[in-house]
Coordinates of C-alpha atoms in Angstrom, one line a residue:
M13 CA -28.0 25.7 26.5
S14 CA -31.8 24.8 27.7
T15 CA -34.4 27.3 26.4
S16 CA -35.7 27.2 29.6
E17 CA -32.6 28.4 31.5
P18 CA -31.8 31.9 31.4
P19 CA -28.5 32.9 29.3
P20 CA -25.8 33.9 30.8
W21 CA -26.0 37.6 29.5
P22 CA -28.6 40.4 30.6
H23 CA -31.3 39.4 28.7
C24 CA -34.6 41.2 27.1
A25 CA -36.9 39.2 29.0
H26 CA -39.6 40.3 26.4
G27 CA -42.8 38.5 26.3
A28 CA -41.8 36.3 29.5
D29 CA -44.7 34.4 30.9
P30 CA -43.9 32.7 34.2
A31 CA -46.1 29.7 33.0
A32 CA -45.5 29.3 29.3
D33 CA -42.3 31.1 28.5
P34 CA -40.1 32.1 31.8
V35 CA -36.9 33.4 29.9
G36 CA -38.8 35.3 27.4
C37 CA -36.7 37.1 24.7
R38 CA -33.2 36.1 25.0
G39 CA -31.6 39.3 23.4
V40 CA -28.8 41.0 25.1
H41 CA -29.7 44.2 26.0
V42 CA -28.2 47.3 24.0
P43 CA -25.4 49.2 25.8
G44 CA -27.6 52.0 28.2
R45 CA -30.6 50.2 27.6
T46 CA -33.0 47.1 29.2
V47 CA -33.9 45.6 26.0
C48 CA -32.9 44.3 23.1
L49 CA -32.3 45.6 19.2
A50 CA -35.2 44.0 18.3
H51 CA -37.7 45.1 21.2
L52 CA -35.8 48.7 21.2
A53 CA -38.3 51.5 20.3
D54 CA -38.2 52.9 16.9
D55 CA -36.7 56.1 17.7
D56 CA -34.0 54.6 20.2
R57 CA -33.1 52.0 17.9
D58 CA -32.6 54.6 15.1
A59 CA -30.3 56.5 17.4
Y60 CA -28.3 53.4 18.3
L61 CA -27.9 52.3 14.7
A62 CA -27.0 56.3 13.7
A63 CA -23.9 56.0 16.4
L64 CA -22.5 52.8 14.3
T65 CA -19.6 53.5 12.4
P66 CA -17.6 51.0 9.8
G67 CA -15.5 48.9 12.3
S68 CA -17.6 49.2 15.3
S69 CA -18.1 45.9 17.9
I70 CA -21.0 44.8 18.2
D71 CA -22.8 42.4 20.5
H72 CA -26.2 40.8 19.7
R73 CA -26.5 37.6 21.4
G74 CA -29.7 35.7 21.5
I75 CA -31.4 38.4 19.2
N76 CA -34.1 37.2 16.8
F77 CA -33.3 38.9 13.5
T78 CA -35.6 39.8 10.6
E79 CA -34.2 40.4 7.3
S80 CA -35.0 44.1 7.7
L81 CA -33.5 44.5 11.3
L82 CA -30.4 42.7 9.9
N83 CA -30.2 45.0 7.2
A84 CA -30.4 48.1 8.9
L85 CA -27.6 46.6 11.0
L86 CA -25.4 46.2 8.3
N87 CA -26.2 49.0 6.4
A88 CA -25.0 51.5 9.3
L89 CA -21.6 49.5 9.6
R90 CA -21.2 49.8 5.9
D91 CA -18.0 51.4 4.5
P92 CA -18.6 54.3 1.9
A93 CA -15.2 53.6 0.5
T94 CA -16.0 50.0 -0.5
G95 CA -19.4 49.7 -0.3
H96 CA -19.7 46.6 2.0
S97 CA -20.2 46.3 5.7
R98 CA -17.0 46.3 8.1
L99 CA -17.5 44.6 11.4
G100 CA -15.2 44.8 14.5
H101 CA -15.9 42.5 17.3
A102 CA -19.3 40.5 16.4
K103 CA -21.2 38.8 18.6
F104 CA -24.1 36.7 17.3
E105 CA -24.1 33.9 19.7
S106 CA -27.4 31.9 20.0
A107 CA -28.8 34.3 17.5
I108 CA -32.0 33.5 15.2
F109 CA -32.2 34.7 11.8
E110 CA -35.5 34.4 10.6
D111 CA -35.2 35.2 6.6
C112 CA -32.0 35.5 4.7
A113 CA -29.1 36.6 6.5
S114 CA -26.8 38.4 4.0
F115 CA -23.2 39.0 5.0
E116 CA -22.0 39.1 1.6
S117 CA -19.0 40.5 1.0
A118 CA -18.5 42.0 4.8
T119 CA -15.6 42.3 6.9
F120 CA -15.2 41.1 10.5
N121 CA -12.3 43.1 11.7
G122 CA -12.5 42.1 15.4
D123 CA -10.3 39.0 16.8
N124 CA -13.7 37.3 17.0
A125 CA -16.7 36.6 15.0
L126 CA -19.1 34.8 17.0
F127 CA -22.1 32.7 15.6
D128 CA -21.8 29.7 18.2
R129 CA -25.6 28.2 18.5
A130 CA -26.7 30.6 15.9
T131 CA -29.9 29.8 13.9
F132 CA -30.3 30.5 10.3
R133 CA -34.0 29.5 9.1
G134 CA -33.3 31.2 5.7
Q135 CA -30.6 31.3 3.4
A136 CA -27.0 32.1 5.0
D137 CA -24.9 34.4 2.8
F138 CA -21.2 35.0 3.4
G139 CA -19.8 35.0 0.2
Q140 CA -16.9 37.0 -0.4
A141 CA -16.8 37.5 3.6
T142 CA -13.7 38.1 5.6
F143 CA -13.2 37.2 8.8
K144 CA -9.8 38.7 10.2
G145 CA -9.8 36.6 13.6
Q146 CA -11.4 33.4 14.6
A147 CA -15.0 32.8 12.7
E148 CA -16.9 30.7 15.5
F149 CA -20.1 28.9 14.0
S150 CA -19.8 25.8 16.5
Q151 CA -23.4 24.4 16.8
A152 CA -24.9 26.5 14.5
T153 CA -28.1 25.5 12.4
F154 CA -28.3 26.3 8.8
E155 CA -32.2 25.4 8.0
G156 CA -31.6 26.7 4.5
Q157 CA -28.6 27.3 2.0
A158 CA -25.5 28.3 3.7
R159 CA -22.9 30.0 1.4
F160 CA -19.6 30.7 2.1
S161 CA -18.1 30.9 -1.5
Q162 CA -14.9 33.0 -2.0
A163 CA -14.9 33.8 2.0
T164 CA -11.5 34.2 3.6
F165 CA -11.2 33.1 7.0
E166 CA -7.6 34.4 7.7
G167 CA -8.1 33.2 11.9
T168 CA -9.5 29.6 12.9
A169 CA -12.4 28.9 11.6
Q170 CA -14.7 26.6 13.8
F171 CA -18.1 24.7 12.6
D172 CA -18.0 22.1 15.2
S173 CA -20.9 20.3 15.6
A174 CA -23.0 22.6 13.4
I175 CA -25.8 21.4 11.3
F176 CA -26.7 22.0 7.5
E177 CA -30.1 21.0 7.1
V178 CA -32.3 20.2 4.0
G179 CA -35.1 23.0 4.4
S180 CA -38.8 22.4 3.6
S181 CA -38.2 23.1 -0.1
G182 CA -36.4 19.9 -0.2
F183 CA -32.9 21.5 -0.8
G184 CA -30.3 22.4 0.9
S185 CA -26.1 23.0 0.8
A186 CA -23.1 24.4 2.3
T187 CA -21.5 26.1 -0.2
F188 CA -17.5 26.9 0.6
E189 CA -16.5 27.1 -3.3
A190 CA -13.1 28.9 -3.7
A191 CA -13.1 29.9 0.5
T192 CA -9.9 30.4 2.0
F193 CA -9.4 29.2 5.2
E194 CA -5.7 30.7 6.4
S195 CA -5.6 29.2 9.8
R196 CA -7.0 26.1 11.0
A197 CA -10.4 25.0 9.7
E198 CA -12.7 22.9 12.2
F199 CA -15.7 20.9 11.1
G200 CA -15.8 18.0 13.8
L201 CA -19.1 16.5 14.3
T202 CA -21.0 18.9 11.5
T203 CA -24.0 17.4 9.9
F204 CA -24.0 18.2 6.5
E205 CA -28.0 16.8 5.4
G206 CA -27.9 18.7 1.8
I207 CA -25.0 18.9 -0.7
A208 CA -21.8 20.1 1.0
L209 CA -19.6 22.1 -1.7
F210 CA -15.8 22.9 -0.9
D211 CA -14.6 22.9 -4.7
A212 CA -11.9 25.0 -5.4
A213 CA -11.3 25.9 -1.5
T214 CA -8.0 26.5 0.0
F215 CA -7.0 25.2 3.8
K216 CA -3.4 26.9 4.7
G217 CA -3.7 25.1 7.9
D218 CA -5.2 22.1 9.2
A219 CA -8.7 21.1 8.3
G220 CA -10.5 19.1 10.6
F221 CA -13.6 17.0 9.7
L222 CA -13.7 14.2 12.9
M223 CA -17.0 12.6 13.1
A224 CA -18.5 14.8 10.4
I225 CA -21.8 13.6 8.8
F226 CA -22.3 14.2 4.9
K227 CA -25.8 12.9 4.3
D228 CA -25.7 13.7 0.4
I229 CA -22.6 14.5 -1.9
A230 CA -19.7 15.8 0.0
R231 CA -17.3 17.5 -3.3
F232 CA -13.9 18.8 -2.5
T233 CA -13.0 19.1 -6.4
S234 CA -9.5 20.9 -7.1
A235 CA -9.3 21.8 -3.4
T236 CA -5.9 22.6 -1.8
F237 CA -5.0 21.6 1.5
Q238 CA -1.6 22.8 3.0
G239 CA -1.8 21.4 6.4
D240 CA -3.5 18.0 7.3
A241 CA -6.7 17.0 6.8
L242 CA -8.6 14.8 9.0
F243 CA -11.8 13.0 8.2
M244 CA -11.4 10.2 10.6
E245 CA -14.5 8.5 11.8
A246 CA -16.4 10.7 9.3
T247 CA -19.9 9.1 7.7
I248 CA -20.4 10.3 3.9
K249 CA -23.6 8.8 2.9
G250 CA -23.7 10.1 -0.8
N251 CA -21.2 10.1 -3.5
T252 CA -17.8 12.0 -2.6
S253 CA -15.5 13.9 -5.0
F254 CA -11.9 14.7 -4.4
N255 CA -11.2 15.0 -8.3
S256 CA -7.9 17.1 -8.7
A257 CA -7.5 17.8 -5.0
S258 CA -4.4 18.4 -3.6
F259 CA -2.7 17.7 -0.3
Q260 CA 0.5 19.1 0.7
G261 CA 0.3 17.1 4.3
D262 CA -1.1 14.0 5.2
V263 CA -5.3 13.3 4.8
S264 CA -6.6 10.5 7.1
F265 CA -10.0 9.0 6.3
E266 CA -9.2 6.6 9.2
S267 CA -12.5 5.1 10.5
T268 CA -14.6 6.8 7.8
T269 CA -17.7 5.0 6.5
F270 CA -18.1 5.3 2.4
V271 CA -21.7 4.1 2.1
A272 CA -22.4 5.1 -1.3
A273 CA -18.8 6.7 -2.9
D274 CA -18.3 5.0 -6.0
Q275 CA -15.0 7.1 -6.5
L276 CA -12.6 8.7 -4.7
G277 CA -9.9 10.7 -6.6
P278 CA -7.6 11.3 -8.7
L279 CA -6.1 13.0 -5.8
A280 CA -2.3 14.1 -5.0
C281 CA -0.8 13.9 -1.2
A282 CA 2.6 15.0 -0.7
G283 CA 2.3 12.8 2.9
R284 CA 0.3 9.9 3.7
V285 CA -3.4 9.0 2.6
V286 CA -4.9 6.8 5.4
L287 CA -7.7 4.7 5.0
S288 CA -7.0 2.5 8.0
G289 CA -10.5 1.0 9.4
A290 CA -12.4 2.7 6.6
T291 CA -15.5 1.1 5.4
F292 CA -16.3 1.0 1.8
G293 CA -20.1 0.0 1.0
V294 CA -20.3 0.0 -3.0
P295 CA -18.1 -0.9 -6.2
V296 CA -15.1 1.8 -5.6
T297 CA -12.2 3.2 -7.7
L298 CA -9.5 4.7 -5.7
S299 CA -6.9 6.8 -7.4
F300 CA -3.8 8.5 -5.5
A301 CA -0.7 9.9 -6.6
A302 CA 1.0 9.8 -3.0
R303 CA 3.8 8.9 -1.1
R304 CA 2.3 6.4 1.5
L305 CA -1.0 4.7 1.5
E306 CA -2.1 2.9 4.6
C307 CA -5.2 0.6 4.3
R308 CA -4.9 -1.5 7.8
R309 CA -8.1 -3.2 8.6
T310 CA -9.7 -1.5 5.7
R311 CA -12.9 -3.1 4.8
W312 CA -14.6 -3.3 1.3
S313 CA -17.9 -5.1 1.2
S314 CA -18.0 -4.9 -3.1
T315 CA -15.3 -4.9 -5.6
A316 CA -12.4 -2.4 -5.9
E317 CA -9.8 -1.3 -7.7
I318 CA -6.7 1.0 -6.4
R319 CA -4.8 3.0 -9.2
L320 CA -1.4 4.5 -7.6
R321 CA 1.5 6.3 -8.4
Y322 CA 4.4 6.7 -6.1
A323 CA 3.3 5.5 -3.2
T324 CA 4.3 2.7 -0.9
V325 CA 1.1 0.7 0.6
D326 CA 0.4 -0.9 3.8
F327 CA -2.4 -3.4 3.2
A328 CA -1.8 -5.3 6.4
H329 CA -5.5 -6.8 7.7
A330 CA -7.3 -5.3 5.1
V331 CA -10.5 -7.3 4.8
F332 CA -12.4 -7.9 1.2
E333 CA -15.3 -10.4 0.4
Y334 CA -15.1 -9.5 -3.6
P335 CA -12.4 -9.0 -6.0
L336 CA -9.9 -6.1 -5.4
M337 CA -7.3 -4.8 -7.9
I338 CA -4.0 -2.7 -6.8
A339 CA -2.4 -1.4 -9.6
A340 CA 0.6 0.8 -10.6
E341 CA -0.3 3.6 -13.0
P342 CA 2.2 4.1 -15.6
D343 CA 1.4 7.5 -16.6
P344 CA -0.4 10.5 -14.7
F345 CA -4.0 10.3 -14.2
V346 CA -6.3 11.8 -16.7
L347 CA -9.5 13.6 -15.5
T348 CA -12.6 13.3 -17.1
N349 CA -12.3 16.4 -19.2
G350 CA -9.4 14.6 -20.7
R351 CA -6.9 16.9 -19.3
Q352 CA -3.8 15.5 -17.5
F353 CA -3.6 15.5 -13.7
A354 CA -1.1 17.8 -12.3
E355 CA -0.4 15.2 -9.4
D356 CA 2.5 16.1 -7.4
P357 CA 2.1 18.9 -4.5
S358 CA 5.9 18.7 -3.9
P359 CA 8.5 20.2 -6.1
S360 CA 11.1 17.4 -5.5
P361 CA 11.0 14.5 -8.1
R362 CA 10.0 11.0 -7.1
D363 CA 10.3 7.5 -8.6
P364 CA 6.5 6.5 -9.7
R365 CA 6.9 2.4 -8.6
V366 CA 4.5 1.9 -6.3
R367 CA 5.8 -0.7 -3.4
V368 CA 3.8 -2.8 -0.9
A369 CA 5.2 -2.8 2.3
S370 CA 2.8 -5.3 4.1
L371 CA 0.1 -8.3 3.4
R372 CA -0.2 -9.7 6.4
G373 CA -3.4 -11.2 7.7
V374 CA -5.0 -10.3 3.9
D375 CA -7.1 -13.3 2.5
A376 CA -5.4 -13.1 -0.7
A377 CA -8.2 -15.2 -2.6
H378 CA -9.7 -12.3 -4.4
L379 CA -6.5 -10.2 -4.6
V380 CA -4.9 -9.2 -7.9
L381 CA -1.7 -7.2 -7.8
S382 CA -0.5 -5.4 -11.3
D383 CA 2.8 -3.7 -11.9
L384 CA 3.9 -3.6 -8.2
D385 CA 7.1 -3.7 -6.5
L386 CA 7.1 -6.4 -3.8
S387 CA 10.7 -6.3 -2.9
G388 CA 10.0 -5.0 0.7
C389 CA 6.8 -6.9 1.1
L390 CA 5.9 -8.9 4.2
F391 CA 4.1 -11.8 3.3
V392 CA 4.4 -14.0 6.5
G393 CA 0.6 -14.2 8.0
T394 CA -1.1 -13.8 4.6
V395 CA -4.0 -16.3 3.9
H396 CA -4.6 -18.2 0.7
L397 CA -1.6 -17.1 -0.7
D398 CA -1.5 -19.8 -3.3
Q399 CA -4.7 -17.9 -4.9
L400 CA -2.7 -14.5 -5.2
R401 CA -3.2 -13.2 -9.0
L402 CA 0.3 -11.4 -10.3
E403 CA -0.4 -9.6 -13.4
G404 CA 2.1 -7.3 -15.4
A405 CA 5.4 -6.8 -14.1
C406 CA 5.6 -7.5 -10.3
T407 CA 9.1 -7.6 -8.8
F408 CA 11.0 -9.2 -5.9
D409 CA 14.0 -8.4 -4.1
T410 CA 16.9 -10.4 -5.2
T411 CA 20.0 -12.0 -3.9
P412 CA 23.0 -10.0 -3.1
P413 CA 25.3 -9.5 -6.0
A414 CA 29.0 -10.4 -6.7
V415 CA 31.3 -13.2 -5.0
W416 CA 32.0 -12.5 -1.3
W417 CA 35.5 -13.9 -0.5
R418 CA 35.8 -15.3 2.8
W419 CA 36.6 -18.9 4.1
P420 CA 34.7 -20.6 2.6
P421 CA 33.7 -18.4 -0.5
V422 CA 30.1 -17.6 -1.0
R423 CA 28.6 -16.7 -4.4
F424 CA 24.5 -16.2 -4.6
T425 CA 22.7 -17.2 -7.7
E426 CA 20.5 -14.4 -8.6
R427 CA 16.8 -15.4 -7.5
R428 CA 13.6 -13.7 -6.1
V429 CA 14.0 -13.6 -2.4
L430 CA 11.6 -12.5 0.3
A431 CA 12.1 -9.8 2.5
E432 CA 11.6 -11.6 5.5
E433 CA 14.5 -13.8 4.3
H434 CA 16.4 -10.7 3.9
H435 CA 16.2 -10.0 7.4
W436 CA 16.6 -13.9 8.6
R437 CA 20.0 -14.1 6.7
A438 CA 21.4 -11.0 7.7
S439 CA 20.4 -11.6 11.6
Q440 CA 22.6 -14.9 11.3
P441 CA 25.6 -15.1 12.9
G442 CA 28.4 -15.0 10.0
G443 CA 25.7 -13.7 7.4
V444 CA 27.2 -12.0 4.5
Q445 CA 26.9 -8.7 3.3
G446 CA 24.4 -7.8 1.1
W447 CA 21.3 -9.1 3.0
N448 CA 19.1 -6.1 4.3
V449 CA 18.5 -6.5 8.0
A450 CA 16.3 -3.2 8.2
V451 CA 12.9 -5.1 7.0
L452 CA 10.4 -3.2 9.2
G453 CA 8.1 -5.3 10.8
A454 CA 9.7 -8.3 9.6
G455 CA 9.5 -9.7 13.3
R456 CA 11.0 -12.8 14.3
A457 CA 10.0 -14.7 10.7
G458 CA 12.5 -18.2 10.1
P459 CA 12.6 -20.8 8.1
L460 CA 9.8 -22.5 9.5
Q461 CA 7.4 -19.2 8.5
L462 CA 8.8 -19.1 5.5
A463 CA 9.0 -22.3 4.1
P464 CA 4.7 -22.2 3.6
V465 CA 4.9 -18.7 2.2
Y466 CA 7.2 -19.8 -0.7
R467 CA 5.5 -23.1 -1.4
A468 CA 2.4 -20.9 -1.8
L469 CA 3.9 -18.4 -3.9
R470 CA 5.1 -20.8 -5.9
K471 CA 1.8 -22.3 -6.9
A472 CA 0.5 -18.9 -7.5
F473 CA 3.1 -18.7 -10.3
E474 CA 2.3 -21.9 -11.3
D475 CA -1.1 -21.3 -11.7
G476 CA -0.1 -18.4 -13.6
K477 CA 2.0 -20.2 -15.9
H478 CA 5.2 -18.5 -14.9
E479 CA 7.2 -21.6 -14.7
P480 CA 10.7 -19.6 -13.8
G481 CA 9.3 -17.6 -11.4
A482 CA 7.7 -20.6 -9.5
A483 CA 11.2 -22.3 -9.9
D484 CA 13.1 -19.1 -8.1
F485 CA 10.1 -19.8 -5.2
Y486 CA 10.6 -23.4 -5.1
Y487 CA 14.3 -22.8 -4.5
G488 CA 13.4 -20.8 -1.9
E489 CA 11.2 -23.5 -0.1
M490 CA 14.1 -25.8 -0.4
E491 CA 16.3 -23.5 1.2
M492 CA 14.1 -23.0 4.1
R493 CA 13.5 -26.7 4.8
R494 CA 17.3 -27.2 4.6
H495 CA 17.8 -24.8 7.2
A496 CA 14.7 -25.1 9.4
A497 CA 15.0 -27.0 12.9
D498 CA 11.7 -29.2 12.7
I499 CA 13.1 -31.4 9.6
P500 CA 15.4 -34.5 10.9
R501 CA 19.4 -34.3 10.5
S502 CA 19.1 -36.9 8.0
E503 CA 17.0 -35.4 5.4
R504 CA 18.6 -32.0 5.9
Q505 CA 21.9 -34.0 4.9
L506 CA 20.1 -35.1 2.0
L507 CA 18.8 -31.6 1.0
T508 CA 22.4 -30.3 1.3
V509 CA 23.9 -32.6 -1.0
Y510 CA 20.8 -32.2 -3.4
W511 CA 21.7 -28.4 -3.1
A512 CA 25.7 -28.8 -3.7
L513 CA 25.1 -31.1 -6.9
S514 CA 22.4 -29.0 -8.7
G515 CA 20.8 -26.3 -6.8
Y516 CA 17.4 -28.5 -6.0
G517 CA 17.6 -29.6 -9.9
L518 CA 17.5 -25.7 -11.2
R519 CA 21.3 -25.0 -11.4
A520 CA 22.2 -26.5 -15.1
S521 CA 25.5 -25.0 -14.4
R522 CA 26.3 -26.6 -10.9
A523 CA 25.2 -30.1 -12.4
L524 CA 27.1 -30.0 -15.5
A525 CA 30.2 -28.6 -13.4
W526 CA 29.9 -31.4 -11.3
L527 CA 29.2 -33.5 -14.3
G528 CA 32.7 -32.6 -16.1
A529 CA 34.6 -32.9 -12.6
A530 CA 32.9 -36.5 -12.6
M531 CA 34.2 -37.1 -16.0
L532 CA 37.7 -36.2 -16.0
L533 CA 37.9 -38.3 -12.5
T534 CA 36.8 -41.2 -14.6
I535 CA 38.9 -40.8 -17.1
V536 CA 42.2 -40.0 -15.0
L537 CA 41.2 -43.4 -12.7
L538 CA 40.7 -45.3 -16.1
M539 CA 43.7 -44.4 -17.3
T540 CA 45.6 -44.9 -14.1
F541 CA 44.1 -48.2 -13.2
G542 CA 41.5 -49.3 -15.5
L543 CA 42.8 -50.1 -18.8
A544 CA 44.5 -53.2 -19.5
K545 CA 48.0 -53.1 -20.5
D546 CA 47.2 -55.2 -24.0
T547 CA 44.1 -56.8 -25.1
P548 CA 44.0 -60.2 -23.8
K549 CA 45.0 -62.9 -25.9
Q550 CA 42.5 -66.2 -26.6
T551 CA 43.7 -69.4 -26.3
A552 CA 42.2 -73.3 -27.5
T553 CA 43.0 -76.1 -25.7
G554 CA 42.2 -79.7 -26.6
T555 CA 43.4 -83.1 -27.2
I556 CA 43.5 -85.5 -30.7
P557 CA 42.4 -89.0 -29.8
A558 CA 45.3 -91.7 -31.1
G559 CA 42.8 -93.5 -33.4
G560 CA 41.4 -90.0 -34.7
G561 CA 37.8 -89.0 -34.1
K562 CA 36.1 -85.9 -32.4
V563 CA 38.6 -83.3 -31.2
T564 CA 37.2 -80.9 -28.6
F565 CA 38.6 -77.5 -27.8
E566 CA 38.4 -75.1 -24.7
I567 CA 38.5 -71.6 -25.7
D568 CA 40.1 -69.2 -22.6
K569 CA 41.2 -66.1 -22.3
D570 CA 43.8 -64.2 -20.2
D571 CA 42.8 -62.3 -17.4
P572 CA 43.8 -58.3 -18.3
Q573 CA 46.9 -57.0 -16.6
N574 CA 47.3 -54.0 -15.0
P575 CA 49.4 -51.4 -17.0
T576 CA 53.4 -50.9 -16.7
G577 CA 55.4 -48.0 -17.9
N578 CA 53.8 -44.8 -19.1
R579 CA 50.0 -45.2 -18.9
F580 CA 49.3 -41.5 -19.9
T581 CA 49.2 -41.9 -23.4
G582 CA 47.0 -40.7 -26.5
E583 CA 45.7 -44.3 -27.2
R584 CA 45.0 -44.7 -23.7
F585 CA 43.2 -41.5 -23.4
E586 CA 40.7 -42.2 -26.2
K587 CA 40.0 -45.3 -24.7
A588 CA 39.3 -44.0 -21.5
L589 CA 37.2 -41.2 -23.1
N590 CA 35.3 -43.6 -25.0
V591 CA 34.4 -45.5 -21.9
T592 CA 33.4 -42.5 -20.3
L593 CA 31.2 -40.9 -22.7
N594 CA 29.6 -44.2 -23.0
S595 CA 28.9 -44.2 -19.0
V596 CA 27.7 -41.1 -19.1
V597 CA 24.6 -42.1 -21.6
F598 CA 24.3 -45.2 -19.3
R599 CA 25.8 -47.5 -22.0
S600 CA 28.4 -50.1 -21.9
S601 CA 31.8 -49.4 -23.9
G602 CA 32.9 -53.3 -24.6
Q603 CA 36.7 -52.1 -23.7
D604 CA 38.8 -54.1 -21.8
L605 CA 38.9 -53.2 -18.4
T606 CA 40.9 -54.4 -15.3
T607 CA 39.0 -55.2 -12.0
A608 CA 39.3 -51.7 -10.7
G609 CA 38.6 -50.7 -14.0
T610 CA 35.0 -52.4 -14.3
Y611 CA 34.4 -50.8 -10.9
I612 CA 35.1 -47.4 -12.1
E613 CA 32.7 -47.9 -15.0
M614 CA 30.0 -49.2 -13.0
T615 CA 30.1 -46.0 -10.6
S616 CA 30.6 -43.6 -13.4
R617 CA 27.4 -45.3 -15.3
L618 CA 25.8 -44.9 -11.8
T619 CA 26.2 -41.5 -11.4
E620 CA 27.2 -39.6 -14.5
P621 CA 23.7 -40.1 -15.9
V622 CA 22.2 -38.8 -12.9
L623 CA 24.1 -35.5 -12.9
L624 CA 23.6 -35.0 -16.8
G625 CA 19.7 -35.5 -15.8
L626 CA 19.6 -32.8 -13.4
A627 CA 21.2 -30.7 -15.6
V628 CA 18.2 -31.5 -18.3
L629 CA 15.9 -30.9 -15.4
A630 CA 17.2 -27.4 -14.5
I631 CA 17.3 -26.3 -18.0
R632 CA 14.0 -27.6 -18.7
N633 CA 12.8 -25.7 -15.2
R634 CA 14.3 -22.3 -16.5
I635 CA 12.5 -22.5 -20.3
K636 CA 9.5 -24.0 -19.9
R637 CA 6.1 -21.7 -19.9

């Protein structure tokens, strides 16, 4: 309301000057009079005050109150039984309190206590006051200290667009320590130029601080929020403290700017902690025991450490320019005084593991993950995933267990698997049970998208000297290549053979099984066709000259003969085994073989050493560090 415009109520107009101040005093008329309480004659004022009783409704909009005038009014409303003022419906809209305004321990019994656009030029003391109905302080200005410690707001508390200034002394604060808000509390667009203290305050309804500005310290230590707490688009320029704060609903810092806050928490939240779109300007430590943490498009301009319990973290498209660590806290948080934080605001037991839901759109070059459950994490779209650092026990999802008896039978060897592969396999025609199709946000990611993700994670594990883990992701990469549509058919067939023989050089049991089968087949073929019936005898032929002299002999050997009769004897098995074992190590046995046996041995010497090498390679990949 402009000061040049008259107020919407009948006003005093004392001191009006058409040139300088055409409105004059804006105070509302005292009932039955044509002036306000401040300009009422002393006798008339005394008569008006004497007529008031505790619990009376009053209307003093627009009045300039001196400390003495306000005290006289409150004394007239003082309840002899309690010694404190008791007001009914109270209207102080646009009032100006020139000095200290003390409503300490006052009770507002009416439906409304209206202080909209009021100005408190000195200290405003509402300590231990009780507001039975709605308390309206919208657009009020507090030029000195505002004290609402241990106040009780049983109705809605409205502080929208209020301003808590720093006075001429250089000090100002808004104190709501141990205050109780029984219903909704609204501080939207409120400006706190000094310290804002809400320590041990209790908000039983929703608390709204939308677009509020905290220019100094904002402290909510041990505060309790039984409804949702909304700090969206707020600006916190000083430090902030939510130590031991408890949220039974959601708490949202969406698009909030933390200019100098170096710590947030530890706090407990039964619902969601929303930091999406928030900005942190200095190194910060976040400590949350929450059901879910959302950091979509959150920006960190310096180093950060996020320590969590219970939470599922959505980190999609977060931006950070310096090292950032997300870690699971194995034990309850410990406060600065050494006490353990009572972290769980909900009575139901919860799993203390921390799960990551998504890293899509994140540049992982500076990201460190420690002791997190990554079984449901979405990785497709993550940048520089090969530079991701994994510390502690970071777990991934695995393949479905057991054997699925169908035709053909399917058995999956246990390995680390990405959530997107679970979703893709479950959505394929003829997919076996056990693959998880309910992967939220997996989209249409397939082999083409997953192969580079597996490749990058393999390199990350190799850089971390975790070769067995890297082997699992190499297996996943090869699987995706084998199923990718952009791979030539011949290459996919070659990969299928490689997979069938040795699981891409990672399944020793499979290679050994094929080796055993090949050796058994070689032995059977040699006993059937390859070993000669008898050892061929050597014969020497030559001609003796009639008159004596030099004799020349030609030594020849009979061709090996195919066996007849019983071919499966112990002697023949021993010879076939000797040939086969020598073939495995790429040696010739020196046995006499038929023509067919020679080719069998050549084939055996070609294939069986390869299978043995694949088995050795698989074992090495599993035990290498």
